[in-house]
C-alpha atoms as a printed R data frame, in Angstrom:
    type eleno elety resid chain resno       x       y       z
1   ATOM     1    CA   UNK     A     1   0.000   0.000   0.000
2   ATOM     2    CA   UNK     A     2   1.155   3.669  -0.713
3   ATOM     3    CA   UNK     A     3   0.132   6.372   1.275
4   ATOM     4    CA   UNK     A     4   1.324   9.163  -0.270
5   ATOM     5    CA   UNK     A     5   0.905  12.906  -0.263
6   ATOM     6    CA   UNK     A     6  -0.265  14.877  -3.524
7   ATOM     7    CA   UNK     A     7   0.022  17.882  -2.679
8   ATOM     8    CA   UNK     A     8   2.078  20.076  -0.745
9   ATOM     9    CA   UNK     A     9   2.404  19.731   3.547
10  ATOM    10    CA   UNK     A    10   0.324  22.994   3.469
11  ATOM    11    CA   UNK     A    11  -2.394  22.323   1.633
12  ATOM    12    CA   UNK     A    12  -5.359  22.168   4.083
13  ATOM    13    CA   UNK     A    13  -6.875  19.051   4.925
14  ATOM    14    CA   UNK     A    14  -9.745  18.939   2.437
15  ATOM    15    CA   UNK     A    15  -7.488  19.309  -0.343
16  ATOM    16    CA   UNK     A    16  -4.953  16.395   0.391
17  ATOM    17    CA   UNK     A    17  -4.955  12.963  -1.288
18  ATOM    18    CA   UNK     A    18  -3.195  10.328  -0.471
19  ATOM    19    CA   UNK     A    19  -2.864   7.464  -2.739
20  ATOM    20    CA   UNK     A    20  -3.223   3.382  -1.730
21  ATOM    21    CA   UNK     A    21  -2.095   0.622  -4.144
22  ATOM    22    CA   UNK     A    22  -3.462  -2.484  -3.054
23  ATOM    23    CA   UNK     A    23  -2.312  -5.950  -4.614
24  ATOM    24    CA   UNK     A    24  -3.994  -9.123  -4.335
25  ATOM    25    CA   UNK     A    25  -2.866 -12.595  -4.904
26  ATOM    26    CA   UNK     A    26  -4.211 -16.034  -5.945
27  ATOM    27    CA   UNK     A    27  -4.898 -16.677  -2.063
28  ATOM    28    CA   UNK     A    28  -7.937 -17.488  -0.277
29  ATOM    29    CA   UNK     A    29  -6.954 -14.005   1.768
30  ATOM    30    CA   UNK     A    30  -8.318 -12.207  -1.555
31  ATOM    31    CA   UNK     A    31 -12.218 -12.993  -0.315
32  ATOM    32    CA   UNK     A    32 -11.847  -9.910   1.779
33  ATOM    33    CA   UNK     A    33 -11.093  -7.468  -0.641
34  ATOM    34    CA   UNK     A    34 -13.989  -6.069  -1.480
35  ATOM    35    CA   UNK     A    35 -14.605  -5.073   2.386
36  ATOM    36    CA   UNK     A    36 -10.956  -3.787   2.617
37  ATOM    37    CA   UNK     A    37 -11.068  -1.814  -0.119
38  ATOM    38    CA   UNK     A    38 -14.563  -0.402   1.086
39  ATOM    39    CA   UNK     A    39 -13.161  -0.016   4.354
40  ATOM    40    CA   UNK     A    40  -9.973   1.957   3.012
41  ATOM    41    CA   UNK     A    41 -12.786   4.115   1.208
42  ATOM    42    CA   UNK     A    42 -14.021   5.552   4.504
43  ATOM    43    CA   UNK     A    43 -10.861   7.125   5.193
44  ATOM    44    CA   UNK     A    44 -11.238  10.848   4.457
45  ATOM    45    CA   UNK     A    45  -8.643  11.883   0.844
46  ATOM    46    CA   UNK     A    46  -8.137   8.232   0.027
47  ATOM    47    CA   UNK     A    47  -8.020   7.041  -3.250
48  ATOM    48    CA   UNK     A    48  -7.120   3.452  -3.924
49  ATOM    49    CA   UNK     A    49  -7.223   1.322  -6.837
50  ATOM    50    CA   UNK     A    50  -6.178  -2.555  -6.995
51  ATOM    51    CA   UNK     A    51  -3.372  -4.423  -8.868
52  ATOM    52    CA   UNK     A    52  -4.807  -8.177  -9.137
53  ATOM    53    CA   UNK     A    53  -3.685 -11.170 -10.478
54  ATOM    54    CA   UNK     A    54  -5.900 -13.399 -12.642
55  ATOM    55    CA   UNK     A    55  -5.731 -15.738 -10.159
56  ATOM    56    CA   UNK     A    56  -6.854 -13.451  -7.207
57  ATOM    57    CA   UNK     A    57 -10.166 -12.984  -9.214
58  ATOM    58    CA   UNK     A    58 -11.393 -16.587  -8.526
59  ATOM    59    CA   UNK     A    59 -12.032 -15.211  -4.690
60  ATOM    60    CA   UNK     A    60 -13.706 -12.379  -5.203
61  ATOM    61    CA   UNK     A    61 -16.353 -10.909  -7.538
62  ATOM    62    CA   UNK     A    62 -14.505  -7.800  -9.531
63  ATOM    63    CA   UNK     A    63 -18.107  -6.126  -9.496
64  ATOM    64    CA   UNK     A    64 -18.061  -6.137  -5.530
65  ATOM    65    CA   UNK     A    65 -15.009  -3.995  -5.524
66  ATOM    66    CA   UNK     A    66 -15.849  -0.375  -6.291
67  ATOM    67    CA   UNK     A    67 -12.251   1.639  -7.422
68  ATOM    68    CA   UNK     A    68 -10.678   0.672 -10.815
69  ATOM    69    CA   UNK     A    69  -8.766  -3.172 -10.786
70  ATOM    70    CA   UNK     A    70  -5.337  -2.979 -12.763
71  ATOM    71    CA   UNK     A    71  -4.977  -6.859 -13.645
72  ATOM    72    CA   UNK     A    72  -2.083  -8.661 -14.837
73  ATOM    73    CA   UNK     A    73  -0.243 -11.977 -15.110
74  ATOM    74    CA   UNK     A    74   1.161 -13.405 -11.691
75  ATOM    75    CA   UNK     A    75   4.712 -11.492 -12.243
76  ATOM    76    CA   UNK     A    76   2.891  -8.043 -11.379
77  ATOM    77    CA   UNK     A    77   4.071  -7.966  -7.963
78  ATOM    78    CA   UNK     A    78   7.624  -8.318  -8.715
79  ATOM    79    CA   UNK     A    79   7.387  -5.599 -11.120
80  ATOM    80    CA   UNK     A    80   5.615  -3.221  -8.863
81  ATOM    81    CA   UNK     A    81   7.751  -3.874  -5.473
82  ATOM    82    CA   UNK     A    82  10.856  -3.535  -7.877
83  ATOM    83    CA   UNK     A    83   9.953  -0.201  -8.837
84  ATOM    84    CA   UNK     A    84   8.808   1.097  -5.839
85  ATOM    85    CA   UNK     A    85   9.430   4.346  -5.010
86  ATOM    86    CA   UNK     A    86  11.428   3.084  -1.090
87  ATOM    87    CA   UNK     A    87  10.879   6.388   0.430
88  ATOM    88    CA   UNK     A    88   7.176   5.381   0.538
89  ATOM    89    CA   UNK     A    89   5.573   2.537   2.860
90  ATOM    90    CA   UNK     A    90   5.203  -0.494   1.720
91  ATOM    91    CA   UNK     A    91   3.328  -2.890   4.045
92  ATOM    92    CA   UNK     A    92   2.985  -6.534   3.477
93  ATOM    93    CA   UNK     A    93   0.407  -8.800   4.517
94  ATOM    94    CA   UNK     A    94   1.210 -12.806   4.187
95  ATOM    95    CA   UNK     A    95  -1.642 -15.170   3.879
96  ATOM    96    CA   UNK     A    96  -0.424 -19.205   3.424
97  ATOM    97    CA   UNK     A    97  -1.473 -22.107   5.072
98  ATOM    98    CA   UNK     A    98   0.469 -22.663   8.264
99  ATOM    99    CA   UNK     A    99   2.708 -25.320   6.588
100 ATOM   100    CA   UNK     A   100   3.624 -22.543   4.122
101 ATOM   101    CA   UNK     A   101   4.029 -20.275   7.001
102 ATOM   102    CA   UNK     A   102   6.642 -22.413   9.121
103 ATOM   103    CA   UNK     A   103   8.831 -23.160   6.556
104 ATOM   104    CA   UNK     A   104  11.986 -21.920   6.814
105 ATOM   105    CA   UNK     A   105  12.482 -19.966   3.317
106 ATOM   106    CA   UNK     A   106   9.122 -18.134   4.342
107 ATOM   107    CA   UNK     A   107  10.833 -16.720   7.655
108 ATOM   108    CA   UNK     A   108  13.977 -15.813   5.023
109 ATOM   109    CA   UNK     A   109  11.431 -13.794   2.370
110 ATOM   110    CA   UNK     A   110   9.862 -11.854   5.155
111 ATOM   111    CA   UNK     A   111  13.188 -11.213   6.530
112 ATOM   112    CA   UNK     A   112  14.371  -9.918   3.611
113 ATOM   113    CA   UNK     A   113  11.703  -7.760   2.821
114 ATOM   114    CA   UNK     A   114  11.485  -6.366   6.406
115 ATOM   115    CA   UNK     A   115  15.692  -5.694   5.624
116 ATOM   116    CA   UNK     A   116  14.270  -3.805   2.254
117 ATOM   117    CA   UNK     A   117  12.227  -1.581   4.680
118 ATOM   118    CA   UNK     A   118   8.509  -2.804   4.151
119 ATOM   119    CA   UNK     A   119   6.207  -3.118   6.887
120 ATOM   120    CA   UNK     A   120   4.990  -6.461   7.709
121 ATOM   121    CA   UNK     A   121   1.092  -6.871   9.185
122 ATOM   122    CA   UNK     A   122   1.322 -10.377  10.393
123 ATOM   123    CA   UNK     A   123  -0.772 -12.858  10.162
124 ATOM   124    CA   UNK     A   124  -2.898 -14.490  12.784
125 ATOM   125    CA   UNK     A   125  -3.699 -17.868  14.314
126 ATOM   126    CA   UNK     A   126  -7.098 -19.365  13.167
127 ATOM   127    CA   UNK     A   127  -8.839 -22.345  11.369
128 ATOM   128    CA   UNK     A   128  -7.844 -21.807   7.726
129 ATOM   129    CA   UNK     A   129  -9.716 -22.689   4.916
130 ATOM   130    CA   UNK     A   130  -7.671 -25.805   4.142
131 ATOM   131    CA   UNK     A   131  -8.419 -26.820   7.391
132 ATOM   132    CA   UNK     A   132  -5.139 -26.391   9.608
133 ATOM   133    CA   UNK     A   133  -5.164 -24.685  12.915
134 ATOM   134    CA   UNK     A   134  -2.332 -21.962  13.163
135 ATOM   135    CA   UNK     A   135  -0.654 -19.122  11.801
136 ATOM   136    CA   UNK     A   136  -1.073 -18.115   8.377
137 ATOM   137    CA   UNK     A   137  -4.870 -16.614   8.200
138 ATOM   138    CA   UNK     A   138  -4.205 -12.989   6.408
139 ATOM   139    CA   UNK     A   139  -4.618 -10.088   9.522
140 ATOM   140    CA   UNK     A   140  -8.290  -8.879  10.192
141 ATOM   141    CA   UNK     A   141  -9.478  -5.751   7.488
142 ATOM   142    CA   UNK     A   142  -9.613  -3.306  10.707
143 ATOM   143    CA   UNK     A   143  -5.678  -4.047  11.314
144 ATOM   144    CA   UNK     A   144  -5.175  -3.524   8.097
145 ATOM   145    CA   UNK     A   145  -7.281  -0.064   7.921
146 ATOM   146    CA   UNK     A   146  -5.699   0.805  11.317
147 ATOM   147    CA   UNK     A   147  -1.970   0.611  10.226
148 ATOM   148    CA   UNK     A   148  -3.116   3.005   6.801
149 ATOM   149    CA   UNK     A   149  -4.431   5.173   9.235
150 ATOM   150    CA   UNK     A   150  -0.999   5.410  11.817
151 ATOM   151    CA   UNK     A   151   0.997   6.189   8.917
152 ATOM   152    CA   UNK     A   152  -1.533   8.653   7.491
153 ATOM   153    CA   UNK     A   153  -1.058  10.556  11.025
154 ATOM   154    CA   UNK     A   154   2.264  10.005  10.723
155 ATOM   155    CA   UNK     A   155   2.276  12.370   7.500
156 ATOM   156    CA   UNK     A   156  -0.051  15.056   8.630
157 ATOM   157    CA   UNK     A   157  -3.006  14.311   6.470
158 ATOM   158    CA   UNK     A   158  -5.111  12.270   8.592
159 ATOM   159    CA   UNK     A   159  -6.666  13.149  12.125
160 ATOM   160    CA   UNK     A   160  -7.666   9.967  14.443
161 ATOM   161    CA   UNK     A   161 -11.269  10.134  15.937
């Protein structure tokens, strides 16, 4: 995700936009798009839009998910993280089953991209889909929408109720 001001650290309020990119995967996690995206929504000067894979649409309904969907093959995501502009947060928010999740080249990826600067939101403990019991569920939409909103007030351009 990108929060990122638009327009200059004086500009009142009102006028500010910040900007969210939020990309989706072929994972089970993607059924709560829609809601996070709506969610994000709420946030006063927030635009958003969504990079998807193909894959990620088999979760969710394209229709349900009002902002415009940029969708390309799986390699996307490398494309976009390579390019990212690093003086921007990046957060990152792993969904796997918890096999996935305790293996030990997982623990070496989110190393590494917590070494690149990027912000992990970890996942939680639950029943997964695939029926294991454990770490790997994608974090609750409010965590999500909480930790846009910290770094929004960390920038000036959002105030907390």
């Amino acid at each position: 995700m990108e929060p990122q001001a638009s327009c200059s650290a004086a500009a009142p309020l009102t006028e500010r936009k910040f900007h969210v990119l939020v990309g989706v995967t072929g994972s089970v996690a993607a059924l709560k798009l829609p809601l996070l995206v709506s969610r994000l929504l709420e946030i006063p000067g927030l635009e958003v839009a969504v990079v998807t894979t193909e894959r990620a649409k088999h979760f969710y309904s394209p229709q349900d998910v009002p902002v415009t969907l940029y969708s390309d093959a799986d390699e996307w995501e490398t494309c976009v993280i390579r390019a990212w502009d690093r003086s921007k947060p990046l957060f990152f928010c792993p969904a796997m089953n918890t096999a996935m999740w305790e293996h030990p080249i997982t623990a070496q990826q989110v190393d590494q991209l917590k070494a690149f600067g990027y912000v992990e939101i970890p996942c939680v403990a639950k029943k997964l889909v695939c029926g294991d019991q454990g770490l790997g569920a994608m974090a609750e939409v409010g965590t999500i929408v909480d930790k846009v909103k910290e770094v929004l007030s960390q920038h000036g351009g959002f105030q907390q109720n």
